[in-house]
């Protein structure tokens, strides 16, 4: 007979007990914490904490003494869309301030879950600003380092209190520094239609996504747009975007280069979509996209070595805001195009129009308009294509009809290599028409670069 081994029996029993515990039981440690955490020192507001950063000098400020503040967690790294950071706001409802804390630790949601009340002890922490956000961390010369895992308990005290976070209901047009690092709710939102005409785009798994995927969101009933930012490491990066409209809950932030506002969600559960889309009405002559043998108009810009050469050819190329930037000649890989970008222009807004010479449709039928467009350094779709019968040289006085063009999405941080073609039925027009390309940028937040090529009208 084998002798009974108590040590092996106990080990086996422990293994069985552990195997019966599901992964979710480890999500938030059930540490018994007092309802009223007692912390020595002087409590100050989060707004007072942020006021120690001097926007004019940009100098790092290091706290000393026994001050602390209380706040509530509004970020979660459970789905991987936040990394090595906690976003805190000072109240569960109607917050006055929010802040980013740098922490060199993964799975922070297990201890500092959404809605958790925490206390942050400031002695030894430093405050600065990077990527457009006010941050807390540890000073390392002229920069901030994250709090190390061994230091977390020295600076953060977790309360047992978990509050319901009530998002601030705001419009895209309300975005401002006062809402940064706070939890917001955007209603009547949809993703730009061009994200679905190419393919069913994902949150951040397209070939042009690097580090983050930016997807343009639009507010129904207004012309306001913004960008949803998703990490290419997020668990839901490959999930298809919802094609309907609805509500988004998320943290308001800034992009890495501090050029524009972004909305960052904790998971796909923060999107509640299912309503009808609110796309604009496009002028529709029909569905014929088969090009005829007769070419009524064609321009590939091969001979346009300077945009000024367009003027004697009957083109209109104008910045209607009084600025200098307009469509310019460009060459890449030996191919000449017309290019427009608001980047580094200092123009806000920048509205430029490129309008063709008159194209006579009176003697033909089954006319089709085609053109190629390429998007690079994409931070939002800001190009539209129109057609008019009464253009007289001033884009602002003509009656324009919006065409359903295929405006491509491009990489956010590099030049694109692929053009996207549009073919549009314009056969219901029977006189002279003008095709207008309208660019609506603003530096630095809307600066997508577009190349236009191979504009052609065919008929039978």
Coordinates of C-alpha atoms in Angstrom, one line a residue:
X1 CA 0.0 0.0 0.0
X2 CA 1.0 3.6 -0.6
X3 CA 1.3 5.7 2.5
X4 CA -1.1 8.8 2.8
X5 CA 0.9 12.0 2.0
X6 CA -0.8 14.9 3.7
X7 CA 1.3 17.5 1.9
X8 CA 0.3 16.1 -1.5
X9 CA -3.3 16.0 -0.5
X10 CA -3.3 19.7 0.6
X11 CA -1.6 20.7 -2.6
X12 CA -4.1 18.8 -4.7
X13 CA -7.0 20.4 -2.8
X14 CA -5.6 23.9 -3.3
X15 CA -5.2 23.1 -7.1
X16 CA -8.9 22.0 -7.3
X17 CA -10.1 25.1 -5.5
X18 CA -8.1 27.4 -7.7
X19 CA -9.4 25.7 -10.9
X20 CA -12.9 26.4 -9.8
X21 CA -12.3 30.2 -9.8
X22 CA -13.2 31.9 -13.0
X23 CA -11.0 34.6 -14.6
X24 CA -13.6 37.2 -13.8
X25 CA -13.1 36.6 -10.1
X26 CA -9.7 38.2 -10.4
X27 CA -10.9 41.2 -12.3
X28 CA -11.2 43.4 -9.2
X29 CA -9.5 42.2 -6.0
X30 CA -12.0 42.0 -3.2
X31 CA -9.7 43.7 -0.7
X32 CA -11.7 44.9 2.4
X33 CA -11.2 48.6 2.5
X34 CA -12.7 51.0 5.0
X35 CA -15.6 53.1 3.7
X36 CA -13.9 56.3 4.9
X37 CA -10.2 56.1 4.0
X38 CA -8.1 58.3 6.4
X39 CA -5.2 60.0 4.8
X40 CA -2.9 62.3 6.6
X41 CA -2.4 65.7 5.1
X42 CA -4.3 68.5 3.4
X43 CA -6.9 67.8 0.8
X44 CA -6.9 70.1 -2.2
X45 CA -9.0 70.1 -5.3
X46 CA -7.9 68.6 -8.6
X47 CA -8.3 72.0 -10.2
X48 CA -5.9 73.4 -7.7
X49 CA -3.5 70.6 -8.5
X50 CA -3.6 71.5 -12.2
X51 CA -3.1 75.2 -11.5
X52 CA 0.5 74.4 -10.4
X53 CA 1.4 73.9 -14.0
X54 CA 2.5 77.1 -15.7
X55 CA 1.3 77.1 -19.3
X56 CA 3.5 80.1 -20.2
X57 CA 6.8 78.6 -19.0
X58 CA 6.0 74.9 -19.5
X59 CA 8.2 74.1 -16.5
X60 CA 7.7 70.9 -14.6
X61 CA 6.4 71.5 -11.0
X62 CA 7.2 69.0 -8.3
X63 CA 5.0 68.8 -5.2
X64 CA 6.3 68.6 -1.6
X65 CA 4.4 68.4 1.6
X66 CA 1.4 66.3 2.6
X67 CA -1.2 67.4 0.1
X68 CA -3.5 65.0 -1.7
X69 CA -6.7 65.0 -3.8
X70 CA -9.6 62.7 -4.5
X71 CA -10.9 61.7 -7.9
X72 CA -12.7 58.9 -9.8
X73 CA -11.4 56.6 -12.5
X74 CA -12.9 57.1 -15.9
X75 CA -10.5 55.0 -18.0
X76 CA -10.0 51.2 -18.3
X77 CA -7.2 49.3 -19.8
X78 CA -9.1 46.1 -19.8
X79 CA -9.7 46.2 -23.6
X80 CA -6.3 47.7 -24.3
X81 CA -7.3 51.1 -25.5
X82 CA -5.6 52.8 -22.6
X83 CA -2.0 51.8 -21.7
X84 CA 0.1 52.7 -18.6
X85 CA -2.2 55.5 -17.6
X86 CA -5.2 56.3 -15.4
X87 CA -7.6 59.1 -16.4
X88 CA -9.2 60.6 -13.3
X89 CA -11.9 63.3 -12.9
X90 CA -12.7 65.1 -9.7
X91 CA -16.4 64.2 -9.5
X92 CA -18.6 61.4 -10.7
X93 CA -21.0 63.9 -12.2
X94 CA -20.5 67.5 -13.5
X95 CA -16.7 67.3 -13.1
X96 CA -14.6 70.5 -13.0
X97 CA -11.3 68.9 -13.9
X98 CA -9.6 65.8 -15.2
X99 CA -6.0 64.6 -15.3
X100 CA -3.8 61.8 -16.7
X101 CA -1.6 59.8 -14.3
X102 CA 1.3 57.9 -15.8
X103 CA 1.8 54.4 -14.3
X104 CA 4.1 51.8 -15.5
X105 CA 1.7 48.9 -14.9
X106 CA -0.6 46.7 -16.9
X107 CA -4.1 45.6 -16.0
X108 CA -4.7 48.7 -13.9
X109 CA -8.5 48.0 -14.2
X110 CA -8.1 45.1 -11.7
X111 CA -7.4 47.6 -8.9
X112 CA -8.6 50.9 -10.3
X113 CA -11.7 50.0 -12.1
X114 CA -14.1 52.4 -13.8
X115 CA -15.9 54.6 -11.2
X116 CA -13.5 53.7 -8.4
X117 CA -12.8 56.6 -6.0
X118 CA -9.1 57.0 -5.3
X119 CA -6.9 59.3 -3.4
X120 CA -3.7 60.6 -4.9
X121 CA -0.9 61.7 -2.5
X122 CA 1.2 64.4 -4.2
X123 CA 4.4 64.5 -2.3
X124 CA 7.2 63.6 -4.7
X125 CA 5.0 63.7 -7.8
X126 CA 5.4 66.2 -10.6
X127 CA 3.0 67.8 -13.0
X128 CA 3.7 68.7 -16.6
X129 CA 1.9 68.8 -20.0
X130 CA 2.6 66.5 -22.9
X131 CA 0.5 65.6 -26.0
X132 CA -1.9 68.3 -25.0
X133 CA -2.8 66.7 -21.6
X134 CA -1.9 67.7 -18.1
X135 CA 0.0 64.8 -16.5
X136 CA 1.2 63.6 -13.2
X137 CA 4.3 61.4 -12.9
X138 CA 7.9 61.3 -11.6
X139 CA 10.3 64.0 -12.9
X140 CA 13.3 62.7 -14.8
X141 CA 15.2 65.8 -15.8
X142 CA 13.0 67.6 -18.4
X143 CA 10.4 64.9 -18.7
X144 CA 7.9 62.8 -16.7
X145 CA 8.4 59.1 -16.1
X146 CA 5.5 56.8 -15.1
X147 CA 5.1 55.8 -11.4
X148 CA 6.8 52.4 -11.0
X149 CA 4.8 49.4 -9.8
X150 CA 6.7 49.4 -6.5
X151 CA 5.6 53.1 -6.0
X152 CA 1.9 52.8 -6.8
X153 CA 0.8 52.2 -3.2
X154 CA 2.9 55.1 -2.1
X155 CA 0.9 57.5 -4.2
X156 CA -2.5 56.0 -4.9
X157 CA -4.9 54.9 -2.2
X158 CA -8.0 52.9 -3.3
X159 CA -11.3 53.5 -1.7
X160 CA -14.0 50.9 -1.5
X161 CA -16.4 53.4 -3.1
X162 CA -17.4 52.8 -6.7
X163 CA -19.6 55.6 -8.1
X164 CA -21.8 55.6 -11.3
X165 CA -20.0 58.0 -13.6
X166 CA -22.6 60.3 -15.3
X167 CA -21.2 61.5 -18.6
X168 CA -21.3 65.1 -19.6
X169 CA -23.6 65.5 -22.6
X170 CA -21.9 67.8 -25.0
X171 CA -21.7 68.5 -28.7
X172 CA -18.6 68.2 -30.9
X173 CA -18.7 72.0 -31.2
X174 CA -18.3 72.3 -27.4
X175 CA -14.9 70.6 -27.3
X176 CA -12.5 72.8 -25.3
X177 CA -9.7 72.3 -22.8
X178 CA -12.2 72.4 -19.9
X179 CA -13.5 69.0 -21.0
X180 CA -10.2 67.3 -21.5
X181 CA -9.7 64.1 -19.4
X182 CA -13.4 64.0 -18.5
X183 CA -16.1 61.4 -19.5
X184 CA -18.4 62.8 -22.2
X185 CA -21.5 61.7 -24.1
X186 CA -22.0 62.5 -27.8
X187 CA -25.5 61.9 -29.2
X188 CA -26.7 61.7 -32.8
X189 CA -23.3 60.5 -34.0
X190 CA -22.4 58.5 -37.1
X191 CA -19.1 57.4 -38.7
X192 CA -18.3 59.1 -42.1
X193 CA -20.0 57.2 -44.9
X194 CA -16.8 56.7 -46.8
X195 CA -15.7 54.3 -44.2
X196 CA -18.3 51.9 -45.5
X197 CA -18.2 52.5 -49.2
X198 CA -14.7 51.1 -49.5
X199 CA -15.1 48.2 -47.1
X200 CA -16.6 47.7 -43.7
X201 CA -13.8 49.5 -41.9
X202 CA -12.6 48.4 -38.5
X203 CA -11.8 50.5 -35.5
X204 CA -8.0 50.3 -36.0
X205 CA -7.0 47.3 -38.2
X206 CA -6.6 48.9 -41.6
X207 CA -3.3 48.8 -43.4
X208 CA -2.9 52.5 -43.0
X209 CA -3.3 52.4 -39.2
X210 CA -0.1 52.9 -37.3
X211 CA -0.2 53.1 -33.4
X212 CA -3.7 54.5 -33.5
X213 CA -6.6 54.3 -35.9
X214 CA -8.5 57.6 -36.4
X215 CA -12.1 57.3 -37.6
X216 CA -14.1 60.4 -38.4
X217 CA -17.4 60.8 -36.5
X218 CA -20.1 63.3 -37.6
X219 CA -22.8 65.0 -35.6
X220 CA -26.2 64.8 -37.2
X221 CA -27.8 68.2 -37.7
X222 CA -24.5 70.1 -37.8
X223 CA -21.4 70.2 -39.9
X224 CA -19.2 69.4 -36.9
X225 CA -16.9 66.4 -37.0
X226 CA -14.3 64.8 -34.7
X227 CA -12.1 61.7 -34.6
X228 CA -12.5 58.5 -32.6
X229 CA -9.0 57.3 -31.6
X230 CA -8.4 53.5 -31.1
X231 CA -5.1 51.9 -30.3
X232 CA -3.9 49.3 -32.8
X233 CA -3.3 47.2 -29.7
X234 CA -6.9 47.4 -28.5
X235 CA -8.7 44.1 -28.3
X236 CA -11.5 45.4 -30.5
X237 CA -9.2 46.9 -33.2
X238 CA -10.5 44.4 -35.8
X239 CA -14.2 44.9 -35.0
X240 CA -16.2 46.5 -37.8
X241 CA -17.5 50.0 -37.2
X242 CA -21.3 50.3 -36.8
X243 CA -22.9 51.7 -39.9
X244 CA -25.9 53.3 -38.2
X245 CA -26.0 56.3 -35.9
X246 CA -26.2 56.6 -32.1
X247 CA -24.4 57.6 -28.9
X248 CA -20.7 57.4 -28.0
X249 CA -19.4 57.6 -24.4
X250 CA -15.7 58.2 -23.9
X251 CA -12.8 60.3 -22.6
X252 CA -12.0 63.5 -24.4
X253 CA -8.3 63.8 -25.3
X254 CA -5.8 65.1 -27.8
X255 CA -3.9 63.3 -30.5
X256 CA -0.2 62.5 -29.9
X257 CA 1.0 65.6 -31.7
X258 CA -1.6 67.8 -29.9
X259 CA -3.1 68.9 -33.2
X260 CA -6.8 68.0 -32.6
X261 CA -9.3 66.6 -30.1
X262 CA -10.0 62.9 -30.1
X263 CA -12.6 60.7 -28.3
X264 CA -11.3 57.5 -26.8
X265 CA -13.6 54.7 -25.6
X266 CA -12.9 52.0 -23.0
X267 CA -14.6 49.3 -25.1
X268 CA -17.2 48.8 -27.8
X269 CA -19.8 48.8 -25.1
X270 CA -19.4 52.6 -25.0
X271 CA -21.1 52.8 -28.4
X272 CA -24.9 52.5 -28.6
X273 CA -25.8 52.6 -32.3
X274 CA -28.9 51.5 -34.1
X275 CA -30.6 54.6 -35.4
X276 CA -30.9 55.6 -39.1
X277 CA -28.0 57.4 -40.7
X278 CA -28.2 61.1 -41.4
X279 CA -26.1 61.4 -44.6
X280 CA -26.6 64.4 -46.8
X281 CA -28.8 64.2 -49.9
X282 CA -26.7 63.5 -53.0
X283 CA -27.7 64.6 -56.4
X284 CA -28.6 61.5 -58.3
X285 CA -29.0 61.2 -62.1
X286 CA -29.1 57.4 -62.1
X287 CA -26.8 54.4 -61.8
X288 CA -25.0 54.4 -65.1
X289 CA -21.2 54.3 -64.6
X290 CA -20.2 52.8 -68.0
X291 CA -18.0 55.2 -69.8
X292 CA -18.8 56.0 -73.4
X293 CA -16.5 56.3 -76.4
X294 CA -16.8 60.1 -76.7
X295 CA -14.5 62.1 -74.4
X296 CA -16.1 65.5 -73.7
X297 CA -13.4 66.6 -71.2
X298 CA -10.1 65.2 -69.9
X299 CA -7.3 66.5 -67.8
X300 CA -4.5 64.4 -66.2
X301 CA -2.4 67.5 -65.3
X302 CA 0.7 66.0 -67.0
X303 CA 1.4 69.4 -68.6
X304 CA 0.5 71.5 -65.5
X305 CA 4.0 72.2 -64.2
X306 CA 2.7 75.2 -62.3
X307 CA -0.9 75.7 -61.0
X308 CA -0.9 79.1 -62.6
X309 CA -1.0 77.4 -66.0
X310 CA -4.6 76.4 -65.2
X311 CA -5.9 79.9 -65.4
X312 CA -5.7 80.4 -69.2
X313 CA -7.3 77.0 -69.6
X314 CA -10.5 78.2 -67.9
X315 CA -10.0 76.6 -64.5
X316 CA -10.9 78.4 -61.2
X317 CA -8.5 77.7 -58.4
X318 CA -9.3 80.0 -55.4
X319 CA -9.0 80.3 -51.7
X320 CA -12.3 81.9 -50.6
X321 CA -11.1 82.8 -47.1
X322 CA -8.5 85.3 -48.3
X323 CA -5.6 83.0 -47.6
X324 CA -2.8 82.1 -50.0
X325 CA -3.1 78.3 -50.0
X326 CA -4.9 76.6 -52.9
X327 CA -4.6 73.6 -55.1
X328 CA -1.0 73.3 -56.3
X329 CA 0.9 71.1 -58.8
X330 CA 2.6 68.1 -57.3
X331 CA 4.6 65.1 -58.6
X332 CA 5.1 61.7 -57.0
X333 CA 6.6 58.6 -58.7
X334 CA 6.6 60.5 -62.0
X335 CA 2.9 61.2 -61.9
X336 CA 1.7 64.8 -61.8
X337 CA -1.4 65.7 -59.8
X338 CA -3.1 68.7 -58.2
X339 CA -2.6 68.7 -54.4
X340 CA -4.2 70.5 -51.5
X341 CA -3.4 70.5 -47.8
X342 CA -3.9 72.8 -44.8
X343 CA -0.8 71.5 -43.1
X344 CA 1.5 74.2 -41.7
X345 CA -0.4 76.9 -43.5
X346 CA -1.6 78.7 -40.4
X347 CA -5.0 79.1 -42.1
X348 CA -8.0 78.4 -39.9
X349 CA -10.3 78.0 -41.7
X350 CA -9.0 77.1 -45.2
X351 CA -11.7 76.7 -47.9
X352 CA -10.3 76.2 -51.4
X353 CA -12.2 75.4 -54.6
X354 CA -10.9 73.9 -57.8
X355 CA -13.5 74.2 -60.6
X356 CA -13.3 72.8 -64.1
X357 CA -13.8 74.8 -67.3
X358 CA -17.4 74.5 -68.7
X359 CA -18.2 71.1 -70.0
X360 CA -20.9 71.0 -72.7
X361 CA -23.4 68.1 -72.3
X362 CA -26.0 69.5 -74.8
X363 CA -25.2 67.3 -77.8
X364 CA -24.6 63.9 -76.1
X365 CA -26.2 61.4 -73.7
X366 CA -25.3 59.0 -71.0
X367 CA -22.5 61.2 -69.7
X368 CA -20.3 59.9 -66.9
X369 CA -17.9 61.9 -64.7
X370 CA -14.8 60.1 -63.4
X371 CA -11.7 61.2 -61.4
X372 CA -9.1 59.7 -59.1
X373 CA -8.4 60.9 -55.5
X374 CA -5.7 60.0 -53.1
X375 CA -5.7 60.9 -49.3
X376 CA -2.5 61.1 -47.2
X377 CA -1.8 62.2 -43.7
X378 CA -5.5 61.8 -43.1
X379 CA -7.1 63.4 -40.0
X380 CA -10.6 63.7 -41.4
X381 CA -12.6 63.7 -44.6
X382 CA -12.6 67.3 -45.7
X383 CA -13.1 67.1 -49.5
X384 CA -16.4 67.2 -51.4
X385 CA -17.3 67.2 -55.1
X386 CA -20.1 69.3 -56.6
X387 CA -21.6 70.1 -59.9
X388 CA -23.2 73.3 -61.1
X389 CA -24.9 74.7 -64.2
X390 CA -24.7 78.4 -63.2
X391 CA -21.1 78.9 -62.0
X392 CA -19.8 82.3 -63.0
X393 CA -16.4 82.4 -61.4
X394 CA -17.4 82.8 -57.8
X395 CA -17.9 79.5 -55.9
X396 CA -19.9 81.3 -53.2
X397 CA -22.7 82.5 -55.5
X398 CA -23.2 79.4 -57.7
X399 CA -25.9 76.8 -57.1
X400 CA -24.1 73.6 -56.3
X401 CA -25.3 70.0 -56.2
X402 CA -23.4 67.6 -54.0
X403 CA -22.2 64.4 -55.8
X404 CA -21.7 61.0 -54.2
X405 CA -18.0 60.8 -54.7
X406 CA -15.7 58.1 -53.3
X407 CA -13.4 60.1 -51.0
X408 CA -10.7 57.7 -49.7
X409 CA -9.4 57.3 -46.2
X410 CA -5.6 57.4 -46.1
X411 CA -2.8 56.8 -43.6
X412 CA -2.6 59.3 -40.8
X413 CA 1.2 59.7 -40.7
X414 CA 2.5 59.1 -44.2
X415 CA 1.9 59.5 -48.0
X416 CA -0.6 57.1 -49.6
X417 CA 0.3 55.2 -52.8
X418 CA -3.2 54.2 -54.0
X419 CA -5.7 56.4 -55.7
X420 CA -9.5 55.7 -55.5
X421 CA -11.6 56.2 -58.6
X422 CA -15.1 57.6 -58.7
X423 CA -17.6 57.2 -61.6
X424 CA -20.7 59.3 -61.4
X425 CA -23.8 59.4 -63.7
X426 CA -24.4 63.1 -64.7
X427 CA -26.7 62.3 -67.7
X428 CA -29.6 64.3 -66.4
X429 CA -27.8 67.6 -67.1
X430 CA -28.3 68.9 -70.6
X431 CA -26.3 72.1 -70.8
X432 CA -22.9 73.3 -69.7
X433 CA -21.8 72.1 -66.3
X434 CA -18.9 72.8 -64.0
X435 CA -17.4 70.3 -61.6
X436 CA -16.1 71.7 -58.3
X437 CA -13.7 70.2 -55.7
X438 CA -14.2 71.8 -52.3
X439 CA -11.6 71.5 -49.6
X440 CA -12.5 72.6 -46.1
X441 CA -9.5 72.4 -43.9
X442 CA -8.1 74.2 -40.8
X443 CA -4.6 74.2 -39.5
X444 CA -3.6 72.2 -37.4
X445 CA -6.7 70.1 -36.7
X446 CA -8.0 69.3 -40.2
X447 CA -5.1 69.1 -42.6
X448 CA -5.6 65.9 -44.7
X449 CA -3.6 66.0 -48.0
X450 CA -5.5 65.2 -51.2
X451 CA -4.2 64.5 -54.7
X452 CA -6.6 64.8 -57.6
X453 CA -6.0 63.3 -61.0
X454 CA -7.5 62.0 -64.3
X455 CA -10.7 64.1 -64.4
X456 CA -12.7 63.0 -67.3
X457 CA -16.3 63.2 -68.7
X458 CA -17.4 60.7 -71.3
X459 CA -20.6 60.2 -73.3
X460 CA -22.2 58.4 -76.1

